[in-house]
Amino acid sequence: MKPTSAPRNTPRTYRVKSFGCQMNVYDGERMAELLAEQGIAPAPEGEEADLVVLNTCHIREKAAEKVYSDIGRLVKAGKAAGREPMIAVAGCVAQAEGEEIMARAPAVSMVVGPQAYHRLPEMLGRAVAGERATDTEMPPIAKFDALPARRKIGPTAFLTVQEGCDKFCTYCVVPYTRGAEISRPFKDLVAEAQKLVEAGAKEITLLGQNVNAWSGEDDKGGAQGLAGLIRALAAIDGLARIRYTTSHPADMDDAMIAAHGEVDKLMPYLHLPVQSGNDRVLKAMNRSHTAESYLRLLERFREARPDIALSGDFIVGFPGETEAEFEDTLQIVDDVRYAQAFSFKYSPRPGTPAASMDGQIAREVMDERLQRLQAALNRDQLAFNEASVGKTCEVLVERRGKHEGQWLGKSPWLQSVFIESQAGIGDIVPVTLAEAGPNSLKGIALAQG
Ligand code: SAH
Ligand code: SF4
Ligand code: F3S
């Protein structure tokens, strides 16, 4: 028997709240487009929506817990206002814990996994009829074919080119929540990129859990990797910048290194997570690189594109990590000098091999290691920004700043740059970088003419 609740009115407004990685944000945008196509309008800022989609992330503990507190808050606010919103839980927690959510949170009408959200309109019909619906199937490509065309967007856009992961790092839930690696077809991606540019995008970030594992066939039937796709996208008039994230060291090839040296539209920025600087830990994580092979790879990128900004991800306190092993992570940070990086405390994820490994590390030890690592990463980020002072570059304006006449955009190296000029959103403004802080720079617009 299907779980039921009372029939409800068809929602008139929606809000999608995304909590995860960029691909999760991309999924959120596509769900919003689907709902808009059903005639449901985005809820105005500050107003309660009739339908709330919680687009969740499962990567670390807090991310997953947040969904239950959010549901609680929505129910409370709804009761106070005399009209409870319809709640859909989407994203990676929906995939991993769909049944548990349905059992634990009666206020939830729909649970929809990241590979099934193209079926949201049909589920919505069932929810309106009073049925509680779960869909966490994983039909890989069907989703993209079933989604509506892209609508008007800002100057920067995401484009999912690859999904899923076959790497099975021992700490990570992604292979379970996103399924096996699949690549979207070349021609679909070129077509979607073209649509995005027509809709106003100047910069496209290609997304994938292992984006550099993308492979496909071009229109002449030739085998292509990510570098080939990037070269094809670079031919689109009106597209100024291409970025991609996240890459895995094992899938990097010579063609990607060459592309960084040759394709002007490919921005000088590489996000290449290492996770740890210690080879025993890397092996226990099931990462296929060593500290040295990783450093050699980065060296080759720097040879091809000397100004490339490097970024990475780190986990401290993986089970069994000793103080000396952690110091190897500090060492690799000293060796690389990252422009920017993300660092996390290890979080045991249900069902992953590392969660049941011996030697789980005490929280205080993790806290202390994370602090030391972040101090080193912050030092390097500031140093990178300071070393940019005096350079001229182009800034793609993304939004207004806090003050009148102030604009905020990104440098080619993905730094946030504040400029004061007669700019508008979507403009590409040549600037001299004048002042550097840890998280942003000030740019002086160059006289154009
Ligand atoms: N596919 C990408 C992104 C994975 S998730 C990649 O392989 O790099 C983003 C980051 O979250 C990872 O790089 C890792 O640093 C972190 N992460 C993943 N699982 C984690 C866990 N169980 N605990 C702490 N951090 C984790
Ligand atoms: Fe997770 Fe590893 Fe896959 Fe990245 S490569 S998504 S960290 S399993
Ligand atoms: Fe989170 Fe899923 Fe992305 S677990 S990081 S939303 S792939």
Short mmCIF file of C-alpha atoms and ligand atoms in Angstrom, two decimals:
data_model
loop_
_atom_site.label_atom_id
_atom_site.label_comp_id
_atom_site.label_asym_id
_atom_site.label_seq_id
_atom_site.Cartn_x
_atom_site.Cartn_y
_atom_site.Cartn_z
CA MET A 1 0.00 0.00 0.00
CA LYS A 2 1.26 3.47 -0.85
CA PRO A 3 1.80 5.82 2.11
CA THR A 4 -0.74 8.59 1.93
CA SER A 5 -1.61 11.90 3.47
CA ALA A 6 -4.49 14.31 2.77
CA PRO A 7 -4.86 15.69 -0.78
CA ARG A 8 -3.41 19.18 -1.12
CA ASN A 9 -3.62 22.23 -3.29
CA THR A 10 -1.26 22.46 -6.24
CA PRO A 11 1.60 24.69 -5.10
CA ARG A 12 1.80 28.11 -6.71
CA THR A 13 5.28 29.04 -5.51
CA TYR A 14 8.48 27.09 -4.93
CA ARG A 15 11.88 27.51 -3.34
CA VAL A 16 14.85 25.21 -4.00
CA LYS A 17 17.54 25.22 -1.30
CA SER A 18 20.84 23.63 -2.35
CA PHE A 19 23.34 22.57 0.30
CA GLY A 20 26.06 20.68 -1.57
CA CYS A 21 28.75 20.83 -4.20
CA GLN A 22 28.49 22.69 -7.50
CA MET A 23 26.80 19.73 -9.13
CA ASN A 24 24.18 19.85 -6.40
CA VAL A 25 23.71 23.55 -7.23
CA TYR A 26 23.39 22.68 -10.93
CA ASP A 27 20.74 20.06 -10.06
CA GLY A 28 18.94 22.70 -7.99
CA GLU A 29 18.84 25.06 -10.99
CA ARG A 30 17.48 22.31 -13.22
CA MET A 31 14.78 21.40 -10.67
CA ALA A 32 13.79 25.07 -10.50
CA GLU A 33 13.48 25.12 -14.30
CA LEU A 34 11.29 22.01 -14.19
CA LEU A 35 8.97 23.53 -11.60
CA ALA A 36 8.79 26.81 -13.50
CA GLU A 37 7.72 24.81 -16.55
CA GLN A 38 4.83 23.45 -14.48
CA GLY A 39 3.64 27.02 -14.00
CA ILE A 40 4.95 27.25 -10.43
CA ALA A 41 6.66 30.56 -9.69
CA PRO A 42 9.77 31.16 -7.56
CA ALA A 43 8.68 32.41 -4.12
CA PRO A 44 9.49 36.10 -3.70
CA GLU A 45 12.43 36.87 -1.39
CA GLY A 46 11.36 36.76 2.27
CA GLU A 47 8.05 34.98 1.59
CA GLU A 48 7.17 31.39 2.49
CA ALA A 49 6.94 29.07 -0.51
CA ASP A 50 4.11 26.56 -1.10
CA LEU A 51 6.67 23.95 -2.15
CA VAL A 52 10.16 23.71 -0.64
CA VAL A 53 12.78 21.47 -2.22
CA LEU A 54 15.63 20.66 0.17
CA ASN A 55 18.46 19.71 -2.16
CA THR A 56 20.72 17.92 0.29
CA CYS A 57 24.35 16.85 0.56
CA HIS A 58 25.61 13.71 2.32
CA ILE A 59 29.35 14.27 2.15
CA ARG A 60 29.88 15.04 5.84
CA GLU A 61 27.86 14.59 9.03
CA LYS A 62 26.59 18.12 9.45
CA ALA A 63 25.37 18.28 5.89
CA ALA A 64 23.10 15.27 6.43
CA GLU A 65 21.80 16.32 9.85
CA LYS A 66 20.84 19.71 8.54
CA VAL A 67 17.98 18.26 6.53
CA TYR A 68 16.08 17.11 9.63
CA SER A 69 16.47 20.42 11.42
CA ASP A 70 15.36 22.22 8.27
CA ILE A 71 12.25 20.06 7.97
CA GLY A 72 11.46 20.79 11.63
CA ARG A 73 11.83 24.51 11.06
CA LEU A 74 9.61 24.47 7.96
CA VAL A 75 6.87 22.55 9.77
CA LYS A 76 6.97 24.93 12.75
CA ALA A 77 6.87 28.04 10.59
CA GLY A 78 4.09 26.51 8.49
CA LYS A 79 1.96 25.69 11.54
CA ALA A 80 2.43 29.21 12.88
CA ALA A 81 1.35 30.65 9.53
CA GLY A 82 -1.58 28.22 9.25
CA ARG A 83 -0.31 26.73 5.99
CA GLU A 84 2.36 24.09 5.92
CA PRO A 85 4.49 23.93 2.79
CA MET A 86 4.77 20.82 0.71
CA ILE A 87 8.30 19.46 1.29
CA ALA A 88 10.45 17.53 -1.16
CA VAL A 89 13.84 16.14 -0.13
CA ALA A 90 16.24 15.83 -3.07
CA GLY A 91 20.00 15.40 -3.43
CA CYS A 92 22.43 12.90 -1.98
CA VAL A 93 20.81 12.41 1.45
CA ALA A 94 17.59 11.54 -0.39
CA GLN A 95 19.54 8.92 -2.34
CA ALA A 96 21.27 7.44 0.69
CA GLU A 97 18.51 7.67 3.30
CA GLY A 98 15.28 7.96 1.34
CA GLU A 99 13.32 5.39 3.31
CA GLU A 100 14.59 6.64 6.63
CA ILE A 101 13.49 10.18 5.74
CA MET A 102 10.02 8.98 4.80
CA ALA A 103 9.75 7.10 8.10
CA ARG A 104 11.26 9.82 10.29
CA ALA A 105 9.67 12.91 8.74
CA PRO A 106 5.93 12.55 7.99
CA ALA A 107 5.86 16.16 6.74
CA VAL A 108 7.90 15.13 3.70
CA SER A 109 5.79 14.44 0.61
CA MET A 110 8.49 13.57 -1.89
CA VAL A 111 11.94 12.02 -1.78
CA VAL A 112 13.80 12.23 -5.06
CA GLY A 113 17.38 11.13 -5.80
CA PRO A 114 19.92 13.09 -7.87
CA GLN A 115 19.42 10.86 -10.93
CA ALA A 116 15.62 10.84 -10.78
CA TYR A 117 14.61 14.49 -10.40
CA HIS A 118 13.43 14.80 -13.99
CA ARG A 119 10.39 12.88 -12.71
CA LEU A 120 9.58 15.61 -10.19
CA PRO A 121 6.50 16.91 -12.09
CA GLU A 122 4.89 13.47 -12.07
CA MET A 123 5.73 12.99 -8.38
CA LEU A 124 4.23 16.38 -7.67
CA GLY A 125 0.95 15.21 -9.19
CA ARG A 126 0.95 12.24 -6.86
CA ALA A 127 1.80 14.42 -3.86
CA VAL A 128 -1.12 16.73 -4.66
CA ALA A 129 -3.37 13.65 -4.73
CA GLY A 130 -2.18 12.85 -1.21
CA GLU A 131 0.35 10.16 -1.99
CA ARG A 132 3.88 10.22 -0.53
CA ALA A 133 6.31 9.38 -3.30
CA THR A 134 9.93 8.18 -3.34
CA ASP A 135 12.09 7.88 -6.46
CA THR A 136 15.76 7.05 -6.04
CA GLU A 137 16.36 5.08 -9.20
CA MET A 138 19.52 5.70 -11.15
CA PRO A 139 18.76 5.86 -14.88
CA PRO A 140 22.00 7.64 -15.87
CA ILE A 141 21.32 9.73 -18.98
CA ALA A 142 17.50 9.77 -19.03
CA LYS A 143 17.44 12.74 -16.69
CA PHE A 144 19.26 15.10 -19.03
CA ASP A 145 17.10 14.18 -22.02
CA ALA A 146 13.94 14.84 -20.03
CA LEU A 147 14.86 18.28 -18.72
CA PRO A 148 13.51 21.50 -20.24
CA ALA A 149 15.75 23.94 -22.14
CA ARG A 150 17.93 26.31 -20.14
CA ARG A 151 16.34 29.64 -19.32
CA LYS A 152 17.87 33.07 -18.83
CA ILE A 153 20.83 32.98 -16.49
CA GLY A 154 23.64 35.14 -15.15
CA PRO A 155 27.14 35.60 -16.59
CA THR A 156 28.48 32.39 -15.03
CA ALA A 157 26.87 29.00 -15.51
CA PHE A 158 27.43 25.40 -14.53
CA LEU A 159 27.25 22.57 -17.02
CA THR A 160 27.30 18.97 -15.78
CA VAL A 161 29.32 16.91 -18.27
CA GLN A 162 30.02 13.82 -16.21
CA GLU A 163 28.40 12.24 -13.21
CA GLY A 164 29.15 9.53 -10.74
CA CYS A 165 32.36 8.01 -9.52
CA ASP A 166 34.03 4.62 -9.76
CA LYS A 167 37.01 5.51 -7.59
CA PHE A 168 35.63 4.34 -4.23
CA CYS A 169 37.93 6.33 -1.98
CA THR A 170 37.34 4.52 1.31
CA TYR A 171 35.93 7.57 3.13
CA CYS A 172 33.52 8.78 0.45
CA VAL A 173 29.77 8.36 -0.14
CA VAL A 174 29.68 9.77 -3.67
CA PRO A 175 29.99 6.42 -5.53
CA TYR A 176 26.93 5.27 -3.55
CA THR A 177 24.82 8.42 -3.89
CA ARG A 178 25.70 9.31 -7.48
CA GLY A 179 26.30 5.89 -8.97
CA ALA A 180 28.79 4.78 -11.61
CA GLU A 181 30.71 7.19 -13.84
CA ILE A 182 28.83 8.28 -16.93
CA SER A 183 29.70 10.92 -19.52
CA ARG A 184 27.05 12.98 -21.30
CA PRO A 185 27.31 12.91 -25.10
CA PHE A 186 29.56 15.49 -26.81
CA LYS A 187 26.85 16.92 -29.05
CA ASP A 188 24.41 17.41 -26.15
CA LEU A 189 27.06 19.31 -24.23
CA VAL A 190 27.99 21.56 -27.13
CA ALA A 191 24.29 22.25 -27.66
CA GLU A 192 23.65 23.01 -23.97
CA ALA A 193 26.73 25.25 -23.81
CA GLN A 194 25.48 27.14 -26.86
CA LYS A 195 22.08 27.62 -25.17
CA LEU A 196 23.77 28.87 -22.02
CA VAL A 197 25.76 31.44 -24.00
CA GLU A 198 22.60 32.56 -25.84
CA ALA A 199 20.97 32.92 -22.40
CA GLY A 200 23.74 35.27 -21.27
CA ALA A 201 26.56 33.10 -19.92
CA LYS A 202 30.09 34.41 -20.46
CA GLU A 203 31.75 31.75 -18.36
CA ILE A 204 30.90 28.05 -18.16
CA THR A 205 32.21 25.73 -15.47
CA LEU A 206 32.14 22.10 -16.55
CA LEU A 207 31.13 19.88 -13.66
CA GLY A 208 31.69 16.28 -12.76
CA GLN A 209 32.55 14.28 -9.66
CA ASN A 210 35.53 13.26 -11.77
CA VAL A 211 35.22 15.79 -14.52
CA ASN A 212 38.48 14.82 -16.20
CA ALA A 213 37.21 11.25 -16.60
CA TRP A 214 34.79 12.62 -19.23
CA SER A 215 35.07 10.82 -22.57
CA GLY A 216 33.01 10.84 -25.72
CA GLU A 217 32.92 10.98 -29.47
CA ASP A 218 32.99 14.21 -31.44
CA ASP A 219 30.75 14.83 -34.48
CA LYS A 220 33.27 13.08 -36.73
CA GLY A 221 33.28 9.97 -34.55
CA GLY A 222 36.72 10.72 -33.08
CA ALA A 223 37.41 9.72 -29.47
CA GLN A 224 37.70 12.76 -27.23
CA GLY A 225 38.63 13.41 -23.63
CA LEU A 226 37.86 16.49 -21.58
CA ALA A 227 40.56 18.51 -23.36
CA GLY A 228 38.87 17.83 -26.72
CA LEU A 229 35.52 18.90 -25.33
CA ILE A 230 37.07 22.10 -23.94
CA ARG A 231 38.61 22.91 -27.34
CA ALA A 232 35.22 22.44 -29.01
CA LEU A 233 33.50 24.68 -26.46
CA ALA A 234 36.21 27.31 -26.87
CA ALA A 235 35.00 27.74 -30.48
CA ILE A 236 31.62 29.08 -29.27
CA ASP A 237 31.39 32.81 -30.01
CA GLY A 238 30.46 34.87 -26.98
CA LEU A 239 31.84 32.36 -24.50
CA ALA A 240 34.82 34.02 -22.83
CA ARG A 241 35.88 31.65 -20.09
CA ILE A 242 35.92 27.92 -19.43
CA ARG A 243 36.57 26.27 -16.08
CA TYR A 244 36.16 22.70 -14.87
CA THR A 245 35.91 20.93 -11.54
CA THR A 246 36.65 18.51 -9.82
CA SER A 247 39.50 16.52 -11.29
CA HIS A 248 41.12 13.34 -10.05
CA PRO A 249 44.91 12.95 -10.40
CA ALA A 250 44.51 9.45 -11.88
CA ASP A 251 42.46 10.72 -14.83
CA MET A 252 44.72 13.62 -15.80
CA ASP A 253 46.27 13.28 -19.23
CA ASP A 254 48.82 15.06 -21.45
CA ALA A 255 46.01 16.59 -23.50
CA MET A 256 44.66 18.47 -20.46
CA ILE A 257 48.12 19.79 -19.63
CA ALA A 258 48.59 20.91 -23.25
CA ALA A 259 45.14 22.56 -23.27
CA HIS A 260 46.18 24.74 -20.33
CA GLY A 261 49.12 25.97 -22.37
CA GLU A 262 47.19 26.53 -25.60
CA VAL A 263 43.51 27.35 -25.07
CA ASP A 264 43.16 31.04 -24.14
CA LYS A 265 39.59 30.66 -22.89
CA LEU A 266 40.60 27.91 -20.46
CA MET A 267 41.23 29.76 -17.20
CA PRO A 268 44.57 29.29 -15.39
CA TYR A 269 43.11 27.45 -12.42
CA LEU A 270 43.27 23.80 -11.43
CA HIS A 271 41.39 22.16 -8.58
CA LEU A 272 43.14 18.87 -7.97
CA PRO A 273 42.43 17.28 -4.59
CA VAL A 274 45.28 15.40 -2.95
CA GLN A 275 43.55 14.63 0.43
CA SER A 276 46.79 13.75 2.28
CA GLY A 277 50.54 14.16 1.82
CA ASN A 278 51.35 10.75 3.26
CA ASP A 279 51.60 7.65 1.08
CA ARG A 280 50.39 5.17 3.69
CA VAL A 281 47.30 7.26 4.34
CA LEU A 282 46.73 7.79 0.60
CA LYS A 283 46.82 4.03 0.11
CA ALA A 284 44.40 3.43 2.99
CA MET A 285 42.14 6.05 1.39
CA ASN A 286 42.35 4.12 -1.90
CA ARG A 287 43.68 7.19 -3.67
CA SER A 288 45.76 5.91 -6.58
CA HIS A 289 48.44 8.62 -6.42
CA THR A 290 51.43 9.14 -4.15
CA ALA A 291 52.57 12.48 -2.79
CA GLU A 292 55.40 12.44 -5.31
CA SER A 293 53.36 11.49 -8.37
CA TYR A 294 50.92 14.27 -7.45
CA LEU A 295 53.72 16.85 -7.13
CA ARG A 296 55.20 15.77 -10.47
CA LEU A 297 51.82 16.21 -12.14
CA LEU A 298 51.44 19.73 -10.75
CA GLU A 299 54.95 20.55 -11.94
CA ARG A 300 53.91 19.69 -15.49
CA PHE A 301 50.88 21.97 -15.28
CA ARG A 302 53.13 24.76 -14.05
CA GLU A 303 55.48 24.20 -16.98
CA ALA A 304 52.57 24.45 -19.44
CA ARG A 305 50.95 27.43 -17.71
CA PRO A 306 53.39 29.10 -15.29
CA ASP A 307 50.77 31.37 -13.67
CA ILE A 308 48.27 28.57 -12.99
CA ALA A 309 46.48 28.88 -9.62
CA LEU A 310 46.40 25.57 -7.79
CA SER A 311 43.67 24.42 -5.48
CA GLY A 312 43.02 21.20 -3.60
CA ASP A 313 41.02 19.32 -0.98
CA PHE A 314 42.37 17.84 2.25
CA ILE A 315 41.08 15.49 4.92
CA VAL A 316 42.66 15.51 8.37
CA GLY A 317 42.23 12.73 10.91
CA PHE A 318 41.62 9.82 8.55
CA PRO A 319 41.54 6.64 10.70
CA GLY A 320 45.05 5.74 11.86
CA GLU A 321 46.64 9.06 10.80
CA THR A 322 49.63 9.69 13.08
CA GLU A 323 51.13 13.07 13.93
CA ALA A 324 54.08 12.35 11.62
CA GLU A 325 51.71 11.37 8.78
CA PHE A 326 49.74 14.56 9.28
CA GLU A 327 52.99 16.53 9.08
CA ASP A 328 53.49 15.09 5.59
CA THR A 329 50.27 16.88 4.66
CA LEU A 330 51.71 20.15 5.99
CA GLN A 331 54.82 19.40 3.95
CA ILE A 332 52.94 18.95 0.69
CA VAL A 333 51.17 22.26 1.35
CA ASP A 334 54.58 23.90 1.77
CA ASP A 335 55.76 22.29 -1.46
CA VAL A 336 52.75 23.30 -3.58
CA ARG A 337 51.82 26.73 -2.17
CA TYR A 338 48.12 26.54 -3.06
CA ALA A 339 46.29 29.65 -4.22
CA GLN A 340 43.18 28.34 -2.47
CA ALA A 341 42.06 25.08 -0.86
CA PHE A 342 39.34 23.24 1.02
CA SER A 343 40.10 21.24 4.16
CA PHE A 344 37.87 19.02 6.23
CA LYS A 345 37.87 16.87 9.35
CA TYR A 346 37.36 13.24 8.48
CA SER A 347 33.72 12.27 8.95
CA PRO A 348 32.79 8.57 9.10
CA ARG A 349 30.07 8.01 6.51
CA PRO A 350 27.68 5.07 7.00
CA GLY A 351 28.47 2.16 4.72
CA THR A 352 31.95 3.32 3.65
CA PRO A 353 34.96 1.10 4.42
CA ALA A 354 36.83 3.76 6.43
CA ALA A 355 33.92 4.12 8.88
CA SER A 356 34.72 0.69 10.34
CA MET A 357 38.52 1.00 10.25
CA ASP A 358 40.55 0.82 13.47
CA GLY A 359 42.20 3.95 14.80
CA GLN A 360 39.36 6.51 14.55
CA ILE A 361 40.89 9.81 15.61
CA ALA A 362 39.63 11.85 18.59
CA ARG A 363 37.75 15.04 17.75
CA GLU A 364 40.22 17.27 19.66
CA VAL A 365 43.11 15.87 17.66
CA MET A 366 41.24 16.50 14.41
CA ASP A 367 40.36 20.04 15.51
CA GLU A 368 43.98 20.82 16.29
CA ARG A 369 45.26 19.36 13.00
CA LEU A 370 42.65 21.21 10.99
CA GLN A 371 43.64 24.48 12.64
CA ARG A 372 47.30 23.99 11.79
CA LEU A 373 46.51 22.98 8.23
CA GLN A 374 44.17 25.91 7.70
CA ALA A 375 46.73 28.34 9.11
CA ALA A 376 49.20 27.12 6.46
CA LEU A 377 46.59 27.25 3.66
CA ASN A 378 45.46 30.75 4.68
CA ARG A 379 49.07 31.93 4.74
CA ASP A 380 49.54 30.67 1.18
CA GLN A 381 46.26 32.08 -0.08
CA LEU A 382 47.19 35.54 1.21
CA ALA A 383 50.68 35.19 -0.28
CA PHE A 384 49.18 34.23 -3.65
CA ASN A 385 46.85 37.24 -3.57
CA GLU A 386 49.67 39.57 -2.53
CA ALA A 387 51.85 38.28 -5.36
CA SER A 388 49.04 39.24 -7.78
CA VAL A 389 49.23 42.92 -6.84
CA GLY A 390 50.48 44.95 -9.79
CA LYS A 391 49.26 42.46 -12.39
CA THR A 392 46.74 43.50 -15.00
CA CYS A 393 43.97 41.06 -15.85
CA GLU A 394 40.33 40.87 -16.85
CA VAL A 395 37.57 40.66 -14.27
CA LEU A 396 34.21 39.14 -15.17
CA VAL A 397 31.65 41.14 -13.19
CA GLU A 398 29.16 38.84 -11.41
CA ARG A 399 27.27 41.16 -9.06
CA ARG A 400 27.03 44.52 -7.34
CA GLY A 401 29.23 45.19 -4.33
CA LYS A 402 27.97 46.61 -1.05
CA HIS A 403 28.65 50.25 -1.92
CA GLU A 404 27.19 52.34 -4.68
CA GLY A 405 29.30 52.01 -7.83
CA GLN A 406 31.17 48.96 -6.52
CA TRP A 407 31.16 45.68 -8.43
CA LEU A 408 32.37 42.20 -7.62
CA GLY A 409 33.80 39.77 -10.12
CA LYS A 410 36.41 37.08 -10.61
CA SER A 411 39.96 37.23 -11.90
CA PRO A 412 41.19 34.48 -14.24
CA TRP A 413 42.70 32.84 -11.12
CA LEU A 414 39.24 32.72 -9.48
CA GLN A 415 40.04 35.45 -6.97
CA SER A 416 37.20 37.74 -5.92
CA VAL A 417 37.97 41.26 -7.11
CA PHE A 418 36.14 44.44 -6.10
CA ILE A 419 36.19 47.21 -8.66
CA GLU A 420 34.82 50.71 -8.75
CA SER A 421 33.87 51.62 -12.27
CA GLN A 422 31.00 52.15 -14.65
CA ALA A 423 30.59 48.40 -15.07
CA GLY A 424 27.52 46.19 -15.30
CA ILE A 425 26.89 42.53 -14.56
CA GLY A 426 28.44 40.38 -17.28
CA ASP A 427 31.03 42.97 -18.31
CA ILE A 428 34.61 41.91 -18.68
CA VAL A 429 36.67 44.75 -17.25
CA PRO A 430 40.44 45.08 -17.62
CA VAL A 431 41.93 46.03 -14.25
CA THR A 432 45.18 46.43 -12.39
CA LEU A 433 45.10 44.46 -9.14
CA ALA A 434 45.93 47.01 -6.47
CA GLU A 435 45.37 45.69 -2.97
CA ALA A 436 45.20 42.14 -1.61
CA GLY A 437 43.46 40.63 1.39
CA PRO A 438 43.08 36.97 2.36
CA ASN A 439 39.76 36.54 0.50
CA SER A 440 39.61 39.29 -2.09
CA LEU A 441 41.50 41.96 -3.99
CA LYS A 442 40.82 45.46 -5.10
CA GLY A 443 41.09 46.18 -8.82
CA ILE A 444 41.50 49.54 -10.52
CA ALA A 445 39.66 49.60 -13.85
CA LEU A 446 41.93 50.52 -16.75
CA ALA A 447 40.74 53.24 -19.04
CA GLN A 448 39.31 51.55 -22.11
CA GLY A 449 39.51 53.00 -25.47
N1 SAH B 1 34.97 14.10 -6.67
C1 SAH B 1 35.65 15.10 -6.00
C2 SAH B 1 34.88 15.68 -4.81
C3 SAH B 1 34.49 14.77 -3.74
S1 SAH B 1 33.68 15.47 -2.38
C4 SAH B 1 37.00 14.56 -5.63
O1 SAH B 1 37.27 13.38 -5.67
O2 SAH B 1 37.85 15.36 -5.29
C5 SAH B 1 34.65 16.89 -2.00
C6 SAH B 1 35.65 16.69 -0.90
O3 SAH B 1 35.02 16.34 0.31
C7 SAH B 1 36.65 15.59 -1.13
O4 SAH B 1 37.66 15.96 -2.00
C8 SAH B 1 37.15 15.35 0.27
O5 SAH B 1 38.23 16.20 0.60
C9 SAH B 1 35.95 15.70 1.14
N2 SAH B 1 35.35 14.51 1.71
C10 SAH B 1 34.74 13.49 1.07
N3 SAH B 1 34.34 12.55 1.94
C11 SAH B 1 34.69 12.99 3.18
C12 SAH B 1 34.55 12.46 4.49
N4 SAH B 1 33.99 11.28 4.70
N5 SAH B 1 35.03 13.19 5.53
C13 SAH B 1 35.62 14.39 5.30
N6 SAH B 1 35.79 14.92 4.10
C14 SAH B 1 35.33 14.24 3.04
FE1 SF4 B 2 34.68 10.51 -3.59
FE2 SF4 B 2 37.08 9.66 -4.26
FE3 SF4 B 2 35.13 9.62 -6.03
FE4 SF4 B 2 36.15 11.93 -5.26
S1 SF4 B 2 37.25 10.31 -6.36
S2 SF4 B 2 34.00 11.44 -5.47
S3 SF4 B 2 36.61 11.58 -3.11
S4 SF4 B 2 35.23 8.40 -4.20
FE1 F3S B 3 27.36 16.38 -1.45
FE2 F3S B 3 26.34 14.75 -3.21
FE3 F3S B 3 27.85 16.77 -3.98
S1 F3S B 3 27.14 14.19 -1.26
S2 F3S B 3 29.25 16.98 -2.30
S3 F3S B 3 25.88 16.92 -2.98
S4 F3S B 3 27.77 14.76 -4.90
#
